[in-house]
C-alpha positions as CSV (number, residue, x, y, z in Angstrom):
1,M,30.8,-27.9,26.8
2,R,30.1,-26.2,23.5
3,S,27.4,-27.4,21.2
4,V,28.1,-28.6,17.7
5,E,26.2,-25.7,16.3
6,E,28.2,-23.2,18.3
7,Q,31.5,-24.7,17.3
8,L,30.5,-24.9,13.7
9,A,29.4,-21.3,13.7
10,L,32.8,-20.3,15.1
11,V,34.6,-22.3,12.4
12,T,32.5,-21.2,9.4
13,A,32.8,-17.5,10.5
14,A,36.5,-17.9,9.7
15,A,35.9,-19.1,6.2
16,V,37.8,-17.0,3.6
17,A,37.6,-18.1,0.0
18,P,40.9,-17.7,-1.9
19,R,40.9,-14.9,-4.5
20,P,39.6,-16.1,-7.9
21,V,42.3,-17.0,-10.4
22,R,42.3,-17.4,-14.1
23,V,43.3,-20.8,-15.3
24,S,43.3,-22.7,-18.6
25,I,40.1,-24.5,-19.3
26,S,41.9,-27.8,-19.3
27,E,42.7,-27.2,-15.6
28,A,39.3,-25.8,-14.6
29,Q,37.3,-29.1,-14.3
30,G,35.6,-29.5,-10.9
31,L,36.1,-25.9,-9.9
32,L,33.5,-23.2,-9.5
33,C,33.2,-20.6,-12.2
34,A,33.8,-17.1,-10.8
35,E,32.6,-15.1,-13.8
36,E,29.8,-14.8,-16.3
37,V,31.2,-16.1,-19.6
38,V,29.4,-14.3,-22.4
39,A,29.6,-15.5,-25.9
40,E,30.9,-13.0,-28.4
41,R,30.2,-15.0,-31.5
42,P,27.3,-17.3,-32.5
43,L,27.6,-21.0,-32.2
44,P,27.7,-22.5,-34.7
45,S,29.2,-19.5,-36.6
46,F,28.0,-20.8,-40.0
47,D,25.2,-22.9,-41.4
48,Q,26.5,-26.5,-41.3
49,A,25.5,-30.0,-42.1
50,A,24.3,-32.0,-39.1
51,I,24.7,-35.3,-40.9
52,D,26.6,-36.9,-43.8
53,G,24.6,-36.4,-46.9
54,Y,23.8,-34.0,-49.8
55,A,23.2,-30.3,-49.5
56,V,20.1,-29.5,-51.4
57,R,17.4,-27.0,-52.1
58,S,14.4,-28.6,-50.5
59,V,12.2,-27.5,-53.4
60,D,14.3,-29.6,-55.8
61,V,13.7,-32.8,-53.9
62,R,10.8,-34.9,-55.2
63,T,10.2,-38.5,-54.5
64,G,7.0,-38.9,-56.6
65,G,3.3,-38.0,-56.1
66,R,1.0,-35.4,-57.6
67,G,2.1,-32.0,-58.8
68,D,0.2,-28.7,-58.6
69,D,-1.3,-29.3,-62.0
70,D,-2.5,-32.8,-60.9
71,E,-0.2,-34.4,-63.4
72,A,2.0,-37.1,-62.1
73,A,5.3,-35.7,-60.8
74,G,8.1,-38.3,-61.0
75,P,11.0,-38.5,-58.6
76,S,13.8,-35.9,-59.1
77,T,17.2,-37.0,-60.3
78,L,19.8,-34.4,-59.3
79,P,23.5,-34.1,-60.4
80,V,26.2,-34.1,-57.7
81,V,28.4,-31.2,-58.6
82,G,31.0,-31.3,-55.8
83,Q,31.9,-32.3,-52.3
84,I,32.5,-30.2,-49.1
85,T,34.4,-31.6,-46.2
86,A,34.4,-30.5,-42.6
87,G,36.8,-27.6,-42.2
88,S,36.5,-26.5,-45.8
89,R,36.9,-22.7,-46.3
90,Q,36.2,-22.7,-50.0
91,P,33.0,-20.8,-50.7
92,T,30.5,-22.8,-52.8
93,R,27.3,-21.7,-54.5
94,L,24.6,-24.3,-55.2
95,Q,22.6,-23.8,-58.4
96,P,19.0,-24.8,-58.7
97,G,18.6,-28.5,-59.5
98,Q,22.0,-29.4,-58.2
99,V,23.3,-31.1,-55.0
100,V,26.7,-31.1,-53.2
101,R,28.0,-34.0,-51.1
102,V,28.7,-32.8,-47.6
103,D,30.2,-34.3,-44.5
104,T,28.9,-33.7,-40.9
105,G,30.0,-30.3,-39.8
106,A,30.8,-29.0,-43.3
107,P,29.6,-25.5,-44.2
108,L,26.5,-25.5,-46.4
109,P,26.8,-24.0,-49.9
110,T,24.9,-20.8,-50.6
111,L,21.2,-21.5,-51.5
112,A,21.2,-24.9,-49.8
113,D,18.5,-25.1,-47.1
114,A,18.5,-28.8,-46.2
115,V,20.6,-31.9,-46.1
116,L,19.4,-35.1,-47.6
117,P,20.9,-38.0,-45.5
118,V,23.1,-40.5,-47.4
119,G,20.7,-43.3,-46.8
120,W,17.8,-41.4,-48.4
121,A,19.3,-41.3,-51.9
122,Q,20.0,-43.8,-54.6
123,V,23.3,-43.1,-56.3
124,S,23.9,-43.6,-60.0
125,G,27.3,-42.3,-61.1
126,R,27.3,-38.6,-60.6
127,H,23.6,-38.4,-59.9
128,I,21.3,-39.2,-57.0
129,T,17.6,-39.9,-56.8
130,P,16.0,-39.0,-53.5
131,T,13.9,-41.7,-51.8
132,R,12.4,-39.4,-49.2
133,D,11.5,-35.8,-49.1
134,V,13.2,-33.2,-46.9
135,R,11.9,-29.9,-45.7
136,S,13.7,-26.6,-45.4
137,G,16.0,-26.8,-42.3
138,D,16.2,-30.5,-42.1
139,Y,19.5,-31.8,-40.8
140,V,21.0,-28.3,-40.8
141,R,22.6,-26.6,-37.8
142,R,21.8,-22.9,-38.3
143,I,24.0,-20.0,-37.2
144,G,23.5,-19.4,-33.5
145,D,21.4,-22.5,-32.9
146,D,23.4,-23.3,-29.8
147,V,24.5,-19.9,-28.6
148,Q,23.8,-16.4,-29.7
149,P,26.2,-13.4,-29.2
150,G,25.5,-12.0,-25.7
151,D,24.2,-15.4,-24.4
152,V,25.8,-16.6,-21.1
153,A,27.6,-19.7,-22.0
154,V,28.7,-20.6,-18.4
155,R,27.3,-18.8,-15.4
156,A,29.2,-17.7,-12.3
157,G,28.7,-20.3,-9.5
158,S,28.4,-23.2,-12.0
159,I,30.6,-26.2,-11.4
160,I,32.8,-26.6,-14.4
161,G,32.4,-30.1,-15.8
162,P,33.0,-31.7,-19.2
163,A,30.1,-29.9,-20.8
164,Q,31.1,-26.5,-19.4
165,V,34.7,-27.1,-20.6
166,G,33.3,-27.9,-24.1
167,L,31.2,-24.8,-24.1
168,L,34.1,-22.6,-23.0
169,A,36.1,-24.1,-25.9
170,S,33.3,-23.6,-28.3
171,V,33.0,-19.9,-27.6
172,G,36.8,-19.5,-27.9
173,R,37.7,-19.1,-24.3
174,A,41.2,-20.5,-23.5
175,K,41.1,-19.4,-19.9
176,V,38.4,-18.8,-17.3
177,L,38.2,-17.2,-13.8
178,V,37.5,-19.8,-11.1
179,H,37.5,-20.2,-7.4
180,P,40.7,-22.1,-6.8
181,K,41.1,-25.1,-4.4
182,P,42.0,-23.9,-0.9
183,R,45.5,-25.0,0.0
184,M,45.6,-27.2,3.1
185,S,48.4,-28.6,5.1
186,I,48.1,-31.8,7.2
187,I,50.5,-32.3,10.1
188,S,50.7,-35.3,12.5
189,V,52.2,-34.8,16.0
190,G,53.1,-37.6,18.4
191,D,56.2,-39.2,19.8
192,E,54.6,-42.6,19.2
193,L,54.1,-42.1,15.5
194,L,56.1,-43.9,12.8
195,D,55.7,-43.5,9.0
196,V,54.2,-46.4,7.1
197,D,57.5,-47.5,5.5
198,G,59.0,-48.3,9.0
199,T,58.6,-51.2,11.3
200,P,56.9,-50.3,14.6
201,G,58.6,-51.2,17.8
202,T,57.1,-51.3,21.3
203,G,54.9,-48.3,21.9
204,Q,55.0,-47.2,18.3
205,V,52.0,-46.9,15.9
206,Y,51.8,-46.0,12.2
207,D,50.9,-42.4,11.3
208,V,47.4,-43.1,10.0
209,N,46.0,-39.6,10.3
210,S,48.2,-37.7,7.9
211,Y,47.3,-40.1,5.1
212,A,43.6,-40.4,6.0
213,L,43.1,-36.7,6.5
214,T,44.9,-35.9,3.3
215,A,42.6,-38.1,1.4
216,A,39.6,-36.5,3.2
217,G,40.8,-33.1,2.2
218,R,41.2,-34.0,-1.4
219,D,37.8,-35.6,-1.4
220,A,36.4,-32.3,-0.1
221,G,38.1,-30.4,-2.9
222,A,41.2,-29.0,-1.2
223,D,44.7,-28.8,-2.6
224,V,46.4,-30.8,0.2
225,H,50.0,-30.9,1.2
226,R,50.8,-33.8,3.6
227,V,53.6,-32.7,5.9
228,G,53.6,-36.0,7.7
229,I,55.0,-36.4,11.2
230,A,56.4,-33.2,12.8
231,S,58.9,-33.2,15.7
232,T,57.5,-32.4,19.1
233,E,60.7,-30.5,19.9
234,P,59.3,-26.9,20.4
235,A,61.7,-25.0,18.0
236,R,61.3,-27.5,15.2
237,L,57.6,-27.8,15.6
238,R,57.2,-24.0,15.5
239,E,59.4,-23.9,12.3
240,V,57.1,-26.5,10.7
241,L,54.0,-24.6,11.6
242,E,55.3,-21.3,10.5
243,G,56.3,-22.8,7.1
244,Q,52.8,-24.2,6.6
245,L,51.0,-21.1,7.7
246,V,52.5,-19.0,4.9
247,R,51.6,-21.5,2.2
248,S,48.1,-22.6,3.3
249,E,44.6,-21.3,3.7
250,L,43.9,-24.1,6.2
251,V,46.1,-26.1,8.5
252,V,45.1,-29.3,10.3
253,V,47.2,-30.8,13.1
254,S,46.2,-34.2,14.5
255,G,47.3,-35.9,17.6
256,A,47.3,-32.8,19.7
257,A,43.9,-32.4,21.2
258,G,44.3,-34.0,24.6
259,G,46.8,-34.6,27.4
260,E,50.4,-33.4,27.4
261,A,50.5,-33.0,23.6
262,T,47.9,-30.3,23.9
263,T,50.1,-28.4,26.4
264,R,53.2,-28.7,24.3
265,I,51.6,-27.5,21.1
266,R,49.7,-24.7,22.7
267,Q,53.0,-23.4,24.1
268,V,54.5,-23.5,20.6
269,M,51.5,-21.7,19.2
270,A,51.6,-18.9,21.8
271,G,53.5,-16.6,19.6
272,L,51.5,-17.5,16.4
273,G,48.0,-16.9,17.5
274,E,45.2,-18.3,19.7
275,I,44.0,-21.9,19.7
276,E,41.1,-22.8,21.8
277,V,40.9,-26.4,22.9
278,N,37.7,-27.5,24.5
279,R,35.0,-30.1,24.6
280,V,32.3,-30.1,21.9
281,A,29.0,-32.0,22.6
282,M,29.6,-34.6,20.0
283,H,31.0,-38.1,19.8
284,P,33.4,-39.4,18.7
285,G,35.8,-36.5,18.7
286,S,34.6,-34.4,21.7
287,V,38.0,-32.9,22.5
288,Q,39.1,-30.6,19.6
289,G,40.7,-27.3,19.0
290,F,40.3,-24.4,16.6
291,G,41.9,-21.0,16.1
292,R,43.5,-18.6,13.7
293,L,47.3,-18.4,13.4
294,G,50.0,-16.4,11.7
295,R,50.0,-13.0,10.1
296,D,47.1,-14.0,7.8
297,E,45.1,-15.6,10.7
298,V,45.0,-18.9,9.0
299,P,42.2,-21.2,10.3
300,T,43.9,-24.0,12.1
301,F,42.4,-27.2,13.6
302,L,43.6,-29.5,16.3
303,L,42.1,-33.0,15.9
304,P,42.2,-36.1,18.1
305,S,44.9,-38.7,17.6
306,N,42.3,-41.5,17.2
307,P,41.8,-41.9,13.4
308,V,38.0,-42.4,13.5
309,S,37.6,-39.4,15.8
310,A,39.9,-37.3,13.6
311,L,38.0,-38.3,10.5
312,V,34.6,-37.6,12.0
313,V,35.7,-34.2,13.3
314,F,37.2,-33.4,9.9
315,E,33.9,-34.4,8.3
316,I,31.7,-32.2,10.6
317,M,34.0,-29.2,11.1
318,V,36.8,-29.0,8.5
319,R,35.0,-30.2,5.4
320,P,32.3,-27.4,5.5
321,L,35.1,-24.8,5.6
322,I,36.7,-26.2,2.5
323,R,33.4,-26.3,0.7
324,I,32.7,-22.6,1.6
325,A,36.2,-21.7,0.5
326,L,35.4,-23.3,-2.9
327,G,32.3,-21.1,-3.2
328,K,29.8,-23.9,-2.8
329,R,26.3,-22.7,-2.0
330,Q,25.6,-25.8,0.2
331,P,28.7,-26.8,2.1
332,M,27.1,-29.5,4.2
333,R,26.6,-33.1,3.2
334,R,23.2,-34.2,2.0
335,T,21.0,-35.5,4.9
336,V,18.0,-37.9,4.6
337,R,15.7,-39.6,7.0
338,A,16.1,-43.4,7.3
339,R,14.5,-46.1,9.3
340,T,16.8,-48.1,11.6
341,V,17.0,-51.9,11.1
342,A,18.6,-52.5,14.6
343,P,18.8,-50.7,17.9
344,I,21.4,-48.0,18.3
345,S,23.0,-46.7,21.5
346,S,24.5,-43.2,21.8
347,V,26.1,-41.0,24.5
348,E,23.4,-38.8,26.1
349,G,24.3,-35.1,26.1
350,R,26.4,-35.3,22.9
351,R,25.3,-35.5,19.3
352,G,26.3,-38.9,17.9
353,Y,27.9,-39.3,14.5
354,L,27.9,-43.0,14.1
355,R,29.2,-44.8,11.1
356,G,26.5,-46.8,9.2
357,Q,25.4,-48.5,6.1
358,L,22.6,-46.8,4.2
359,M,20.3,-49.0,2.1
360,R,17.2,-48.5,0.0
361,D,14.1,-50.7,0.1
362,T,13.5,-51.8,-3.5
363,D,9.8,-52.1,-3.1
364,T,9.0,-48.9,-1.2
365,G,12.0,-46.7,-1.9
366,E,12.4,-46.1,1.8
367,Y,15.9,-45.5,3.2
368,L,17.1,-48.0,5.7
369,V,20.2,-47.8,7.9
370,R,22.3,-50.1,10.0
371,A,24.7,-48.6,12.4
372,L,28.2,-50.1,12.4
373,G,29.1,-48.5,15.7
374,G,26.7,-47.5,18.4
375,A,25.3,-50.9,19.4
376,Q,25.5,-51.4,23.2
377,G,29.1,-51.9,24.2
378,A,30.5,-51.3,20.7
379,S,33.7,-49.3,20.2
380,T,33.5,-45.9,18.5
381,H,37.1,-45.9,17.2
382,L,37.4,-48.9,14.9
383,L,38.8,-47.7,11.6
384,A,37.8,-50.9,9.7
385,S,34.1,-50.3,10.3
386,L,34.4,-46.7,9.2
387,A,35.9,-48.0,5.9
388,E,32.7,-50.0,5.4
389,A,30.4,-47.0,6.1
390,N,28.7,-45.0,3.5
391,C,27.0,-42.7,5.9
392,L,27.0,-41.2,9.4
393,V,23.9,-41.8,11.6
394,V,23.2,-38.5,13.4
395,I,21.7,-39.0,16.9
396,D,20.4,-36.0,18.8
397,P,22.1,-35.1,22.1
398,D,19.0,-35.9,24.2
399,V,18.7,-39.4,22.9
400,S,20.7,-42.3,24.4
401,S,19.0,-45.2,22.5
402,V,17.1,-45.7,19.3
403,R,14.8,-48.6,18.7
404,A,14.7,-50.7,15.6
405,G,12.2,-49.1,13.2
406,D,12.7,-45.6,14.5
407,E,13.6,-42.8,12.0
408,V,17.0,-41.0,12.3
409,D,18.9,-38.4,10.3
410,V,21.6,-39.9,8.0
411,M,24.4,-38.0,6.5
412,F,25.8,-39.3,3.1
413,L,29.5,-39.9,2.9
414,A,31.4,-40.2,-0.4
415,Q,29.9,-42.7,-2.8
416,R,31.7,-46.1,-2.9
417,G,32.4,-47.7,-6.2
């Protein structure tokens, strides 16, 4: 029996990231930037108003007080000689003792060094009287305040989110080089399977896995094609597999990791590559397969037919490969230590990945966890309880039982809304 670490090392050694591609910035969100995006122009590219108000020379603004000659200096009253809106391209020059009305984002007229906010002025016809002083630079966005030419706007390895998309747009980049989503195909195999729009008869069950694994693949970041149920007739099954191997960087087949199904699918794959099916020291999902098929040696997984086992194996073995292909520095889920609130039973000799509910003590901040599977006599294949889980409780292979109050490792699953 192979350890989880050995199987995972075998799987991750096959990781190949798709070649970076250049996409429009509107399609880049959530992907990893594959280049250093260097600004060629300053941002902003001109001095502009940071607020609605009046472009002024700060030395012209007086609100009252003592002058240099100790004589009373009254408040300044300044004529408004024009207006500049955002987007204006008409050059304007401000003369001493004048102000110009400006909108947020409008270019400042020559000689103006500050913006007096609208609320800081009393208006009388075409004149204003400032009620508060401003200093040079107040409420002005100077050339290059955000980005200078030569600055790195978005770094290679950064996840492109809304802010990065905005930065790319602000430096005039319409396209960016990214690590694309790996293409993955999901195939279900089994004579007992029926698609969800049918009515199952005796001996038939719905094809749960192709839908669940497709969702898991998309959650991990892959571009997933759900093939659905494939025929078990050898020639047709081979045709389906060959078709997916030329269009995918990853192929996942469920329902073929044990019994006669394993024999049939391995015979079909004999001319496509090598698939090794063996037992891995984990539960659920001990029986699983992995290999590299086709001319491009596409990583291909065989997962159990049981939905919970398939999803757990996908989480532990397949998801890291997707994350590596995306260029992620940390392909594994975040793990924390948590204190159990009830006893947990596990299978000795195998690492347990038991669904659980992770909580936080509001007083101490300590993580607490309740296993939804793994209590004495509990089933490990109930899909309903996996749907309620927000974590996997990880139990070491040499541990068969955990007492209430003991600490265990807990792996975060996707956040629930």
